[in-house]
Structures are given as C-alpha cells and as structure tokens.
C-alpha cells in the first residue's frame, strides 16, 4: 500500500503543477507595481511582448518587441538608479544617493496606487487614471480599474469601447 500512496501523491503534485502553469493569470504577475514598490537596475515589468525596463544607465524605457517606444530621457543621469511608485501616486526615478531625476508629477493624497503595464502597451498609474504614456493601440483590450471608498482598487479586463458604451448608457439613464 505504501507504493500506491507515493504514486498517488506524485500524480497529485504533477496535476497541481500542470494547472498552475496552464493558468494564464499566472504569467501576468510581472506587469505592475503597487504603491511603495520599485524596479532596480536591470529589472522590468512585462506584458506580452512589451517591457518596461529600469536600465543600468538610469533610463526607464518602454519596449515593444525590443523597439523603444517611450523613455524617461534620464540616460546617463546617474548610477544605481531605481524607479518607485510612491504612496502619493508619483512615479519617480532616483539615483543611488536618492536624488530625484525624473517624476510623473502625479503626486496626490497618500493611498493605494498601482502602475500597470497594460496589454495595449500603455503604462498607466491608477487610483483613478492620472497618468499614462499614451502608447496604447486603438481598439485593443484594456484594463478597467475601479476605486473603492475604502482606498482599495479593483481590476478587471474589459474592452475600452464597451466601457465607453456603458458610461454613455449610465449617463443617459441618470439624465432622465
């Protein structure tokens, strides 16, 4: 009976690993920064073929299939630089002496913010959408983030056009 128990355990482990690896959301864990998190030199966020890289030369660069489509313009401005999403919603690049080199200038109230590298290749800071690189493709799938009164945010996938249609319907319903 001991051998059957071992085989059953191994099969259960293999099945669990297969389910985890097949789950599409499992691969989407590296596409965002939460308030207080940072990217150090050589680290990046990834969504499909799009990467946001904090480079060793202190430049924060957004790549689509290896081609640069946006950058912070901070190339050669220091060393040991990192980018962080602060708890006030400001995305800031600091050098190794903690001097700010670049900022999104989106500081506001302290709270819960999230920087998302979306599937449409747009990089967006959410609480409410307050800053974006503007590099998304029209008609592509986007992410919808809804701010709750308790300071948390909820994220769900949706097409931008459908969200716009819902807003129009809600506006018409509230105008009557």
PDB file of C-alpha atoms in Angstrom:
ATOM      1  CA  UNK A   1       0.000   0.000   0.000  1.00  0.00           C
ATOM      2  CA  UNK A   2       2.917   2.381   0.584  1.00  0.00           C
ATOM      3  CA  UNK A   3       3.940   2.411  -3.091  1.00  0.00           C
ATOM      4  CA  UNK A   4       0.397   3.312  -4.202  1.00  0.00           C
ATOM      5  CA  UNK A   5       0.318   6.183  -1.720  1.00  0.00           C
ATOM      6  CA  UNK A   6       3.596   7.565  -3.091  1.00  0.00           C
ATOM      7  CA  UNK A   7       2.400   7.238  -6.697  1.00  0.00           C
ATOM      8  CA  UNK A   8      -0.898   8.953  -5.847  1.00  0.00           C
ATOM      9  CA  UNK A   9       0.964  11.820  -4.133  1.00  0.00           C
ATOM     10  CA  UNK A  10       3.298  12.243  -7.123  1.00  0.00           C
ATOM     11  CA  UNK A  11       0.362  12.275  -9.545  1.00  0.00           C
ATOM     12  CA  UNK A  12      -1.455  14.857  -7.421  1.00  0.00           C
ATOM     13  CA  UNK A  13       1.656  17.085  -7.340  1.00  0.00           C
ATOM     14  CA  UNK A  14       2.122  16.765 -11.119  1.00  0.00           C
ATOM     15  CA  UNK A  15      -1.539  17.627 -11.743  1.00  0.00           C
ATOM     16  CA  UNK A  16      -1.341  20.676  -9.450  1.00  0.00           C
ATOM     17  CA  UNK A  17       1.802  21.938 -11.183  1.00  0.00           C
ATOM     18  CA  UNK A  18       0.175  21.488 -14.599  1.00  0.00           C
ATOM     19  CA  UNK A  19      -2.855  23.527 -13.515  1.00  0.00           C
ATOM     20  CA  UNK A  20      -0.662  26.320 -12.129  1.00  0.00           C
ATOM     21  CA  UNK A  21       1.457  26.534 -15.275  1.00  0.00           C
ATOM     22  CA  UNK A  22      -1.572  26.443 -17.584  1.00  0.00           C
ATOM     23  CA  UNK A  23      -3.371  29.270 -15.771  1.00  0.00           C
ATOM     24  CA  UNK A  24      -2.969  32.429 -17.947  1.00  0.00           C
ATOM     25  CA  UNK A  25      -3.134  34.779 -14.961  1.00  0.00           C
ATOM     26  CA  UNK A  26      -0.090  33.010 -13.515  1.00  0.00           C
ATOM     27  CA  UNK A  27       2.088  34.678 -16.177  1.00  0.00           C
ATOM     28  CA  UNK A  28       0.667  38.171 -15.614  1.00  0.00           C
ATOM     29  CA  UNK A  29       2.300  38.661 -12.207  1.00  0.00           C
ATOM     30  CA  UNK A  30       5.110  40.886 -13.501  1.00  0.00           C
ATOM     31  CA  UNK A  31       3.099  43.636 -15.194  1.00  0.00           C
ATOM     32  CA  UNK A  32       2.534  46.001 -12.274  1.00  0.00           C
ATOM     33  CA  UNK A  33       3.986  47.913  -9.327  1.00  0.00           C
ATOM     34  CA  UNK A  34       1.998  48.683  -6.206  1.00  0.00           C
ATOM     35  CA  UNK A  35       2.463  51.762  -4.006  1.00  0.00           C
ATOM     36  CA  UNK A  36       5.871  51.576  -2.336  1.00  0.00           C
ATOM     37  CA  UNK A  37       7.323  49.013  -4.766  1.00  0.00           C
ATOM     38  CA  UNK A  38      10.252  49.681  -7.076  1.00  0.00           C
ATOM     39  CA  UNK A  39      12.270  48.442 -10.035  1.00  0.00           C
ATOM     40  CA  UNK A  40      16.016  48.308  -9.532  1.00  0.00           C
ATOM     41  CA  UNK A  41      18.595  48.484 -12.355  1.00  0.00           C
ATOM     42  CA  UNK A  42      18.127  45.536 -14.707  1.00  0.00           C
ATOM     43  CA  UNK A  43      14.572  44.775 -13.523  1.00  0.00           C
ATOM     44  CA  UNK A  44      11.490  45.139 -15.704  1.00  0.00           C
ATOM     45  CA  UNK A  45       7.738  44.782 -15.969  1.00  0.00           C
ATOM     46  CA  UNK A  46       6.420  42.585 -18.793  1.00  0.00           C
ATOM     47  CA  UNK A  47       3.092  42.215 -20.551  1.00  0.00           C
ATOM     48  CA  UNK A  48       3.215  40.056 -23.674  1.00  0.00           C
ATOM     49  CA  UNK A  49       5.893  41.473 -25.979  1.00  0.00           C
ATOM     50  CA  UNK A  50       6.022  44.791 -24.094  1.00  0.00           C
ATOM     51  CA  UNK A  51       8.647  45.505 -21.422  1.00  0.00           C
ATOM     52  CA  UNK A  52       9.274  48.441 -19.105  1.00  0.00           C
ATOM     53  CA  UNK A  53      12.942  48.293 -18.143  1.00  0.00           C
ATOM     54  CA  UNK A  54      14.866  50.226 -15.497  1.00  0.00           C
ATOM     55  CA  UNK A  55      18.216  50.252 -17.255  1.00  0.00           C
ATOM     56  CA  UNK A  56      21.662  50.428 -15.685  1.00  0.00           C
ATOM     57  CA  UNK A  57      22.195  53.803 -17.429  1.00  0.00           C
ATOM     58  CA  UNK A  58      19.323  55.290 -15.312  1.00  0.00           C
ATOM     59  CA  UNK A  59      16.898  55.430 -18.249  1.00  0.00           C
ATOM     60  CA  UNK A  60      13.402  53.983 -17.806  1.00  0.00           C
ATOM     61  CA  UNK A  61      12.426  52.601 -21.227  1.00  0.00           C
ATOM     62  CA  UNK A  62       9.243  51.070 -22.627  1.00  0.00           C
ATOM     63  CA  UNK A  63       9.936  48.478 -25.342  1.00  0.00           C
ATOM     64  CA  UNK A  64       7.566  46.825 -27.807  1.00  0.00           C
ATOM     65  CA  UNK A  65       9.186  43.715 -29.335  1.00  0.00           C
ATOM     66  CA  UNK A  66      12.594  45.100 -28.405  1.00  0.00           C
ATOM     67  CA  UNK A  67      11.974  48.523 -30.010  1.00  0.00           C
ATOM     68  CA  UNK A  68      11.945  51.585 -27.751  1.00  0.00           C
ATOM     69  CA  UNK A  69       8.577  53.399 -27.871  1.00  0.00           C
ATOM     70  CA  UNK A  70       8.955  55.686 -24.808  1.00  0.00           C
ATOM     71  CA  UNK A  71      11.641  56.665 -22.323  1.00  0.00           C
ATOM     72  CA  UNK A  72      12.096  58.917 -19.321  1.00  0.00           C
ATOM     73  CA  UNK A  73      15.051  60.641 -21.006  1.00  0.00           C
ATOM     74  CA  UNK A  74      17.300  60.097 -17.981  1.00  0.00           C
ATOM     75  CA  UNK A  75      20.088  58.235 -19.841  1.00  0.00           C
ATOM     76  CA  UNK A  76      23.457  58.792 -18.109  1.00  0.00           C
ATOM     77  CA  UNK A  77      21.982  60.942 -15.325  1.00  0.00           C
ATOM     78  CA  UNK A  78      23.458  58.895 -12.509  1.00  0.00           C
ATOM     79  CA  UNK A  79      24.190  55.388 -11.332  1.00  0.00           C
ATOM     80  CA  UNK A  80      22.377  52.779  -9.314  1.00  0.00           C
ATOM     81  CA  UNK A  81      19.057  54.362 -10.274  1.00  0.00           C
ATOM     82  CA  UNK A  82      15.706  52.874  -9.432  1.00  0.00           C
ATOM     83  CA  UNK A  83      12.091  53.796 -10.143  1.00  0.00           C
ATOM     84  CA  UNK A  84       9.409  53.647  -7.477  1.00  0.00           C
ATOM     85  CA  UNK A  85       5.684  54.203  -7.313  1.00  0.00           C
ATOM     86  CA  UNK A  86       5.333  56.307  -4.200  1.00  0.00           C
ATOM     87  CA  UNK A  87       2.359  56.086  -1.855  1.00  0.00           C
ATOM     88  CA  UNK A  88       1.243  59.532  -3.084  1.00  0.00           C
ATOM     89  CA  UNK A  89       0.837  58.215  -6.672  1.00  0.00           C
ATOM     90  CA  UNK A  90       4.002  59.814  -8.047  1.00  0.00           C
ATOM     91  CA  UNK A  91       6.271  57.603 -10.180  1.00  0.00           C
ATOM     92  CA  UNK A  92       9.847  58.758  -9.509  1.00  0.00           C
ATOM     93  CA  UNK A  93      13.334  57.761 -10.700  1.00  0.00           C
ATOM     94  CA  UNK A  94      16.018  58.222  -8.030  1.00  0.00           C
ATOM     95  CA  UNK A  95      19.788  57.898  -8.329  1.00  0.00           C
ATOM     96  CA  UNK A  96      21.910  55.954  -5.833  1.00  0.00           C
ATOM     97  CA  UNK A  97      22.035  58.985  -3.489  1.00  0.00           C
ATOM     98  CA  UNK A  98      18.212  59.259  -3.532  1.00  0.00           C
ATOM     99  CA  UNK A  99      18.164  62.427  -5.629  1.00  0.00           C
ATOM    100  CA  UNK A 100      15.095  62.515  -7.873  1.00  0.00           C
ATOM    101  CA  UNK A 101      15.954  62.526 -11.599  1.00  0.00           C
ATOM    102  CA  UNK A 102      12.504  62.282 -13.157  1.00  0.00           C
ATOM    103  CA  UNK A 103       8.883  62.167 -11.981  1.00  0.00           C
ATOM    104  CA  UNK A 104       5.442  61.672 -13.485  1.00  0.00           C
ATOM    105  CA  UNK A 105       4.299  64.681 -11.393  1.00  0.00           C
ATOM    106  CA  UNK A 106       1.186  62.845 -10.269  1.00  0.00           C
ATOM    107  CA  UNK A 107       1.537  63.234  -6.519  1.00  0.00           C
ATOM    108  CA  UNK A 108      -1.686  63.492  -4.604  1.00  0.00           C
ATOM    109  CA  UNK A 109      -3.132  62.093  -1.442  1.00  0.00           C
ATOM    110  CA  UNK A 110      -1.423  59.120   0.167  1.00  0.00           C
ATOM    111  CA  UNK A 111      -3.250  55.961  -0.733  1.00  0.00           C
ATOM    112  CA  UNK A 112      -3.287  52.816  -2.807  1.00  0.00           C
ATOM    113  CA  UNK A 113      -1.976  53.267  -6.341  1.00  0.00           C
ATOM    114  CA  UNK A 114      -0.985  50.786  -8.998  1.00  0.00           C
ATOM    115  CA  UNK A 115       1.229  51.177 -12.069  1.00  0.00           C
ATOM    116  CA  UNK A 116       0.108  48.736 -14.763  1.00  0.00           C
ATOM    117  CA  UNK A 117       1.848  47.819 -17.989  1.00  0.00           C
ATOM    118  CA  UNK A 118      -1.301  47.012 -19.950  1.00  0.00           C
ATOM    119  CA  UNK A 119      -1.703  44.544 -22.802  1.00  0.00           C
ATOM    120  CA  UNK A 120      -2.320  47.502 -25.136  1.00  0.00           C
ATOM    121  CA  UNK A 121       1.297  48.649 -24.346  1.00  0.00           C
ATOM    122  CA  UNK A 122       0.112  51.633 -22.329  1.00  0.00           C
ATOM    123  CA  UNK A 123       1.750  52.257 -18.959  1.00  0.00           C
ATOM    124  CA  UNK A 124      -0.815  53.728 -16.562  1.00  0.00           C
ATOM    125  CA  UNK A 125      -0.916  54.823 -12.931  1.00  0.00           C
ATOM    126  CA  UNK A 126      -4.301  54.053 -11.433  1.00  0.00           C
ATOM    127  CA  UNK A 127      -6.245  55.080  -8.463  1.00  0.00           C
ATOM    128  CA  UNK A 128      -8.292  56.891 -10.936  1.00  0.00           C
ATOM    129  CA  UNK A 129      -6.349  57.106 -14.236  1.00  0.00           C
ATOM    130  CA  UNK A 130      -3.971  60.005 -13.517  1.00  0.00           C
ATOM    131  CA  UNK A 131      -1.052  59.430 -15.870  1.00  0.00           C
ATOM    132  CA  UNK A 132      -0.267  57.345 -18.947  1.00  0.00           C
ATOM    133  CA  UNK A 133       2.443  57.089 -21.596  1.00  0.00           C
ATOM    134  CA  UNK A 134      -0.246  57.268 -24.308  1.00  0.00           C
ATOM    135  CA  UNK A 135       1.308  54.399 -26.264  1.00  0.00           C
ATOM    136  CA  UNK A 136      -1.783  52.193 -26.474  1.00  0.00           C
ATOM    137  CA  UNK A 137      -3.307  50.971 -29.742  1.00  0.00           C
ATOM    138  CA  UNK A 138      -6.905  51.979 -30.518  1.00  0.00           C
ATOM    139  CA  UNK A 139      -9.435  49.203 -30.090  1.00  0.00           C
ATOM    140  CA  UNK A 140      -7.163  46.951 -28.060  1.00  0.00           C
ATOM    141  CA  UNK A 141      -8.127  45.196 -24.849  1.00  0.00           C
ATOM    142  CA  UNK A 142      -7.524  47.353 -21.788  1.00  0.00           C
ATOM    143  CA  UNK A 143      -7.752  47.114 -18.028  1.00  0.00           C
ATOM    144  CA  UNK A 144     -10.524  48.743 -16.034  1.00  0.00           C
ATOM    145  CA  UNK A 145      -9.736  49.846 -12.502  1.00  0.00           C
ATOM    146  CA  UNK A 146     -12.444  50.988 -10.112  1.00  0.00           C
ATOM    147  CA  UNK A 147     -11.543  52.890  -6.967  1.00  0.00           C
ATOM    148  CA  UNK A 148     -13.490  51.963  -3.854  1.00  0.00           C
ATOM    149  CA  UNK A 149     -14.325  54.294  -0.983  1.00  0.00           C
ATOM    150  CA  UNK A 150     -12.063  52.361   1.371  1.00  0.00           C
ATOM    151  CA  UNK A 151      -8.986  53.279  -0.702  1.00  0.00           C
ATOM    152  CA  UNK A 152      -8.630  49.948  -2.480  1.00  0.00           C
ATOM    153  CA  UNK A 153      -8.816  49.347  -6.219  1.00  0.00           C
ATOM    154  CA  UNK A 154     -10.454  46.558  -8.186  1.00  0.00           C
ATOM    155  CA  UNK A 155      -9.071  45.468 -11.556  1.00  0.00           C
ATOM    156  CA  UNK A 156     -10.830  43.600 -14.329  1.00  0.00           C
ATOM    157  CA  UNK A 157     -10.205  43.089 -18.028  1.00  0.00           C
ATOM    158  CA  UNK A 158     -12.597  44.773 -20.459  1.00  0.00           C
ATOM    159  CA  UNK A 159     -12.560  46.348 -23.877  1.00  0.00           C
ATOM    160  CA  UNK A 160     -12.293  50.148 -23.719  1.00  0.00           C
ATOM    161  CA  UNK A 161     -15.086  50.639 -26.253  1.00  0.00           C
ATOM    162  CA  UNK A 162     -17.509  48.566 -24.179  1.00  0.00           C
ATOM    163  CA  UNK A 163     -16.623  50.598 -21.082  1.00  0.00           C
ATOM    164  CA  UNK A 164     -17.331  53.807 -23.015  1.00  0.00           C
ATOM    165  CA  UNK A 165     -20.695  52.395 -24.143  1.00  0.00           C
ATOM    166  CA  UNK A 166     -21.599  51.549 -20.546  1.00  0.00           C
ATOM    167  CA  UNK A 167     -20.697  55.096 -19.446  1.00  0.00           C
ATOM    168  CA  UNK A 168     -22.940  56.542 -22.187  1.00  0.00           C
ATOM    169  CA  UNK A 169     -25.816  54.307 -21.126  1.00  0.00           C
ATOM    170  CA  UNK A 170     -25.378  55.276 -17.473  1.00  0.00           C
ATOM    171  CA  UNK A 171     -25.258  58.970 -18.399  1.00  0.00           C
ATOM    172  CA  UNK A 172     -28.479  58.680 -20.396  1.00  0.00           C
ATOM    173  CA  UNK A 173     -30.175  56.822 -17.548  1.00  0.00           C
ATOM    174  CA  UNK A 174     -29.161  59.438 -14.977  1.00  0.00           C
ATOM    175  CA  UNK A 175     -30.243  62.349 -17.197  1.00  0.00           C
ATOM    176  CA  UNK A 176     -33.879  61.125 -17.371  1.00  0.00           C
TER     177      UNK A 176
END
